[in-house]
Coordinates of C-alpha atoms and ligand atoms in Angstrom, one line a residue:
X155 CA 113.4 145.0 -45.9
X156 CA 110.7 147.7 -47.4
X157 CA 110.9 151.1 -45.1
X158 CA 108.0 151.5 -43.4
X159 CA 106.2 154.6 -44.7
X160 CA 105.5 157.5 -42.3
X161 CA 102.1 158.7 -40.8
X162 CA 99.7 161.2 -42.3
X163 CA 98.8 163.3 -39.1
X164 CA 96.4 166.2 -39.4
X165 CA 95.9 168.9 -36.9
X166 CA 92.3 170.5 -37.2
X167 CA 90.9 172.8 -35.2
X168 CA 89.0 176.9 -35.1
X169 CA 90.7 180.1 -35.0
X170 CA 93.4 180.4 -32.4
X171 CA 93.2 177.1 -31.2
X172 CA 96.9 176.7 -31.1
X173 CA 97.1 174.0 -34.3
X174 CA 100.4 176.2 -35.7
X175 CA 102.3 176.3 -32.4
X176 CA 101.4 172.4 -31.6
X177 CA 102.4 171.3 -35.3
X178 CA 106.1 172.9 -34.8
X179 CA 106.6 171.6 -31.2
X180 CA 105.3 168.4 -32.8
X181 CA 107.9 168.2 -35.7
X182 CA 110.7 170.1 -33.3
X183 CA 109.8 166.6 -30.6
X184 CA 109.6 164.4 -33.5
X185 CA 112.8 165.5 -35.2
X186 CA 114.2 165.2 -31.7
X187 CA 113.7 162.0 -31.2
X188 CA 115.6 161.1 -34.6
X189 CA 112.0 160.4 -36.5
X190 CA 112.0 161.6 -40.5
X191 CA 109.5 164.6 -40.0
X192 CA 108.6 167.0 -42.2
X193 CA 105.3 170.3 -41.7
X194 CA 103.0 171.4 -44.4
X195 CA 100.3 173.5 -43.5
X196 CA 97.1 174.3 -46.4
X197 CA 96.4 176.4 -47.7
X198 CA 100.1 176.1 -49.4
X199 CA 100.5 180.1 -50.1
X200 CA 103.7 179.3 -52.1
X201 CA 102.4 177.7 -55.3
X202 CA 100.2 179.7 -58.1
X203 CA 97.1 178.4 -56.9
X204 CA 98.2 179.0 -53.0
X205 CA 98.8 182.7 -54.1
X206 CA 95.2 183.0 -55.8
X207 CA 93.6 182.0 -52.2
X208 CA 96.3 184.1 -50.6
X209 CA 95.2 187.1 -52.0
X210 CA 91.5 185.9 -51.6
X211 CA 91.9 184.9 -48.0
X212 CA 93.8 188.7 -47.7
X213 CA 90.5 190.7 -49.6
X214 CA 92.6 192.0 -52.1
X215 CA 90.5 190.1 -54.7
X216 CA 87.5 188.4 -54.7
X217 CA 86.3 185.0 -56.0
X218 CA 83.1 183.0 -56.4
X219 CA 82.5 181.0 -53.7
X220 CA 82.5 177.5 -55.4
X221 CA 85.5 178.6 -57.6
X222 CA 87.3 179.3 -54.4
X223 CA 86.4 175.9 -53.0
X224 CA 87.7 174.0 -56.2
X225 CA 91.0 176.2 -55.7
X226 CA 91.3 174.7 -52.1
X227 CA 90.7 171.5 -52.7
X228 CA 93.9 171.8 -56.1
X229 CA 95.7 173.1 -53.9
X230 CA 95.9 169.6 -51.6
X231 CA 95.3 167.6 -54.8
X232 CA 98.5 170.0 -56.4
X233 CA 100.5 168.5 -53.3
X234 CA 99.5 165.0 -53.1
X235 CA 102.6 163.0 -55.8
X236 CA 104.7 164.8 -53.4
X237 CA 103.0 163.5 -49.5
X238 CA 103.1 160.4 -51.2
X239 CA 106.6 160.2 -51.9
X240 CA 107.6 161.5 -48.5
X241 CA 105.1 158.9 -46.7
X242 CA 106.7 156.1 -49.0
X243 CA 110.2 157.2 -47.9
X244 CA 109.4 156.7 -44.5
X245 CA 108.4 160.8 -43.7
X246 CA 105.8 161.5 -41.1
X247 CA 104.0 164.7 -42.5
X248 CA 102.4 167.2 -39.5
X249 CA 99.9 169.0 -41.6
X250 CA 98.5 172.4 -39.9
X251 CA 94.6 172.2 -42.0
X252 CA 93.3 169.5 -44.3
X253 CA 90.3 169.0 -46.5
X254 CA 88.4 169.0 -43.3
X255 CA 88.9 172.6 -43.4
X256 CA 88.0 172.9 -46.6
X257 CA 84.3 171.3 -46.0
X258 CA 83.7 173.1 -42.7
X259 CA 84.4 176.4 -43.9
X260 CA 82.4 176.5 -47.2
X261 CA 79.7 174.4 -46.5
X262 CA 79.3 177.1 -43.3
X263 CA 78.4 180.0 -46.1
X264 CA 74.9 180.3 -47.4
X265 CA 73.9 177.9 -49.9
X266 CA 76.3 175.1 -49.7
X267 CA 75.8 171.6 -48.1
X268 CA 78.8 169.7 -46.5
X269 CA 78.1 166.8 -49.2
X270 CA 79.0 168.7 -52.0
X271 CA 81.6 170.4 -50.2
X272 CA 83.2 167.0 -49.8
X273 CA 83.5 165.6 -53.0
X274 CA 86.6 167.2 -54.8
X275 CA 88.9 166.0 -51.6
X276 CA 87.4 162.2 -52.1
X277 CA 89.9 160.1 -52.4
X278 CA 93.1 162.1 -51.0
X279 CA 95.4 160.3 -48.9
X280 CA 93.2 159.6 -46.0
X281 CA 95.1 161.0 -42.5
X282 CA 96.0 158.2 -39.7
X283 CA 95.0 160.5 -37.7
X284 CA 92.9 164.3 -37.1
X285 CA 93.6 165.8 -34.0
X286 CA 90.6 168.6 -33.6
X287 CA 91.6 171.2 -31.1
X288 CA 88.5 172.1 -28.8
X289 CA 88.7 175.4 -27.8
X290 CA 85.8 177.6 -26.9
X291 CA 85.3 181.3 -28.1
X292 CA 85.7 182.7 -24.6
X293 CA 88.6 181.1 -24.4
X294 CA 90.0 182.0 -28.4
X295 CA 89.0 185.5 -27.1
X296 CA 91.8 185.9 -24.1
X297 CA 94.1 184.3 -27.4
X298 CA 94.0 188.0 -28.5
X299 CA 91.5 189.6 -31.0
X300 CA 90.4 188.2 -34.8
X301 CA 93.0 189.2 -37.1
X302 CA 91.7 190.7 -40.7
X303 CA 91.4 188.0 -42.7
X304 CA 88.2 186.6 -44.5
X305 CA 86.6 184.7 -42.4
X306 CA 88.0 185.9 -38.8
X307 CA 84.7 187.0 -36.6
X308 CA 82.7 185.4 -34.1
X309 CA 79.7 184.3 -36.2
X310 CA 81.1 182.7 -39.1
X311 CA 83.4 180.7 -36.7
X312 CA 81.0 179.5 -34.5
X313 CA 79.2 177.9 -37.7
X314 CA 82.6 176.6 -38.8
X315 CA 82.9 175.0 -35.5
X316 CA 79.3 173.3 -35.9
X317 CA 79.9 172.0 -39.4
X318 CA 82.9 170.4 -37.8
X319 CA 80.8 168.7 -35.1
X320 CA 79.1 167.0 -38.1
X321 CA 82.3 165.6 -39.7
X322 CA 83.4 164.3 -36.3
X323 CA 80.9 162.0 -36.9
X324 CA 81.9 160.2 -39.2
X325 CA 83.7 157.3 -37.7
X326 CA 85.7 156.2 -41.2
X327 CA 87.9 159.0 -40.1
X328 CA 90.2 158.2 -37.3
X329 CA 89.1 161.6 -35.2
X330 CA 90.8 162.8 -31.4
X331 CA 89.1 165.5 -30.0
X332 CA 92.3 167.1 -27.9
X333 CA 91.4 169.7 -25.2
X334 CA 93.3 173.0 -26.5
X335 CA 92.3 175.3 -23.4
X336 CA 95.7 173.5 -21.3
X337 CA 98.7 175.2 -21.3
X338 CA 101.1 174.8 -24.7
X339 CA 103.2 172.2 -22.8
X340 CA 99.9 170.3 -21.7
X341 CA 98.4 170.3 -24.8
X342 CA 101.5 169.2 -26.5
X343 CA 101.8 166.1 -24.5
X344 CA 98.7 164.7 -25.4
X345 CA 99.3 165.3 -29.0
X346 CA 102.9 163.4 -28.7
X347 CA 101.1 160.8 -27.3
X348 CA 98.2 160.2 -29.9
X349 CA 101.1 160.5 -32.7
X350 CA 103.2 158.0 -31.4
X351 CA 100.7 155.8 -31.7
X352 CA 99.7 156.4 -34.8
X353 CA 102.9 156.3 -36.2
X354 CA 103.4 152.7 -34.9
X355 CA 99.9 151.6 -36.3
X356 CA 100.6 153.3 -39.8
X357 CA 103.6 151.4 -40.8
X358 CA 102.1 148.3 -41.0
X359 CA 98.7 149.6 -42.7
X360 CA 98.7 150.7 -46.2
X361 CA 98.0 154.5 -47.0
X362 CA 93.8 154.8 -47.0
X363 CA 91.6 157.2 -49.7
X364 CA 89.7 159.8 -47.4
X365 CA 86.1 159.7 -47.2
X366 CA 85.9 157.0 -50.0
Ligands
ADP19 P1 95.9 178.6 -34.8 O1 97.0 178.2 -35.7 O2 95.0 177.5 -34.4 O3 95.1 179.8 -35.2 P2 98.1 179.6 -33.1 O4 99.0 178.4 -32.9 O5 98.5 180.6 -34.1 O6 96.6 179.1 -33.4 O7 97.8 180.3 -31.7 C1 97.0 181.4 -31.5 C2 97.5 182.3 -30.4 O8 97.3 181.6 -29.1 C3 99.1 182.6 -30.4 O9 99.3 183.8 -29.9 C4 99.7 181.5 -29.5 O10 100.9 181.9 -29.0 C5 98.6 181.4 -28.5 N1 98.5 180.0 -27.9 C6 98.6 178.8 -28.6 N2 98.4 177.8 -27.8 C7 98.1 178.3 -26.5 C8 97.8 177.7 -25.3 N3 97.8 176.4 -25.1 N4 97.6 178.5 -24.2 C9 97.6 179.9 -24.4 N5 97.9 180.5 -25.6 C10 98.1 179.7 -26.6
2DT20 P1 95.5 179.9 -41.8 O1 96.5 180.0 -42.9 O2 95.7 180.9 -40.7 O3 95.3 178.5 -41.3 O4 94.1 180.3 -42.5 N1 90.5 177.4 -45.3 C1 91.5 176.5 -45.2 C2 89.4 177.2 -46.2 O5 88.5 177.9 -46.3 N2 89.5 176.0 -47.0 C3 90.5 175.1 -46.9 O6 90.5 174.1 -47.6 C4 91.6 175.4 -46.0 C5 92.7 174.4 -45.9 C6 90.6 178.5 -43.1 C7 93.6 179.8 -43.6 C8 92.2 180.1 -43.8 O7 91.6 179.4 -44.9 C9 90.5 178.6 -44.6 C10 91.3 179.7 -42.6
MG21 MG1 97.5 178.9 -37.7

């Protein structure tokens, strides 16, 4: 018999929601429970085009704001012969960020729509499933202060948050809005629960194109 290939699970969410702490309890349950598991988190600092954004997302250089974009989006597409390999082995990848990242934060700069922000991630392997993390600012706030990376302040998160409102909506994407103001243990429940699930449904369900 054909293994059955693992899920594509995505953890979205704003600053401090808790998306890095949930993804390794996730694996660390996972693994637990004997399941092939493995993390990846974008951006992926450790290739040449992961250090170009590093440095970026660090302000120790600058680039052009679509240029930047395109480098996101290589950076998944850099990745994807691998996911796909790991999925068709039977590996359920916990991914901390996606392209839903990618379109929320540009598209929330001047001058940029979340259409065009879109189009270079058409057609990646599609996720079985986005957990967003809801968290409000008041509450990121008590999570300790914005640390000094591009993008980190109140105003250009809270316009990140509302470009992700709008790709909520799109019901092609299988979306769960998880409440991330519970305690870690709380939190992490939920998000066991939603990925069992979706582990089940994925193995008998072909790998989908996002946003295509
Ligand atoms: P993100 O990756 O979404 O930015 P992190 O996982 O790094 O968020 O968490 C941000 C901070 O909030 C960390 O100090 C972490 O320990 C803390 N934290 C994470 N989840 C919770 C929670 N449910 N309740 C309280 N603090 C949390
Ligand atoms: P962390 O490494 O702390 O998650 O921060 N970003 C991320 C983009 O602008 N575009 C993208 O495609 C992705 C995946 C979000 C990474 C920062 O990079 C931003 C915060
Ligand atoms: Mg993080």
């Amino acid at each position: 018999m054909a293994c059955k290939r693992g899920a594509l699970i995505v953890l979205e969410g704003v600053d401090r929601a808790g998306k890095t702490t949930q993804c390794n309890k996730l694996v660390q349950t996972l693994q637990q429970s004997g399941q092939p598991v493995e993390m990846m988190r974008f951006p992926d600092r450790s290739t040449t085009i992961g250090q170009l954004i590093s440095s970026y997302l660090e302000k120790k250089s600058d680039l052009e704001d679509h240029t930047v974009h395109l480098l996101f989006s290589a950076n998944r597409w850099e990745l994807v012969p691998l996911m796909k390999k790991k999925l068709e082995q039977g590996t359920t990848l916990v991914v901390d960020r996606y392209a839903f990242s990618g379109a929320a934060f540009t598209s929330a700069k001047p001058g940029f729509c979340l259409d065009w922000c879109k189009q270079p991630d058409v057609g990646l392997p599609k996720p079985d499933l986005v957990m967003f993390l809801q968290l409000s600012p008041a509450e990121a706030a008590l999570r300790g202060q914005f640390g000094e990376e591009r993008y980190e302040t109140s105003v250009f998160q809270k316009a990140v948050q509302q470009k992700f409102e709008q790709l909520m909506k799109d019901s092609s994407v299988n979306w769960q809005v998880i409440d991330a103001s519970q305690s870690v243990e709380d939190v992490h429940e939920n998000i066991a629960s939603h990925t069992h699930n979706a582990i089940n449904k994925a193995q008998n369900l072909p790998l989908g194109q996002l946003w295509t």
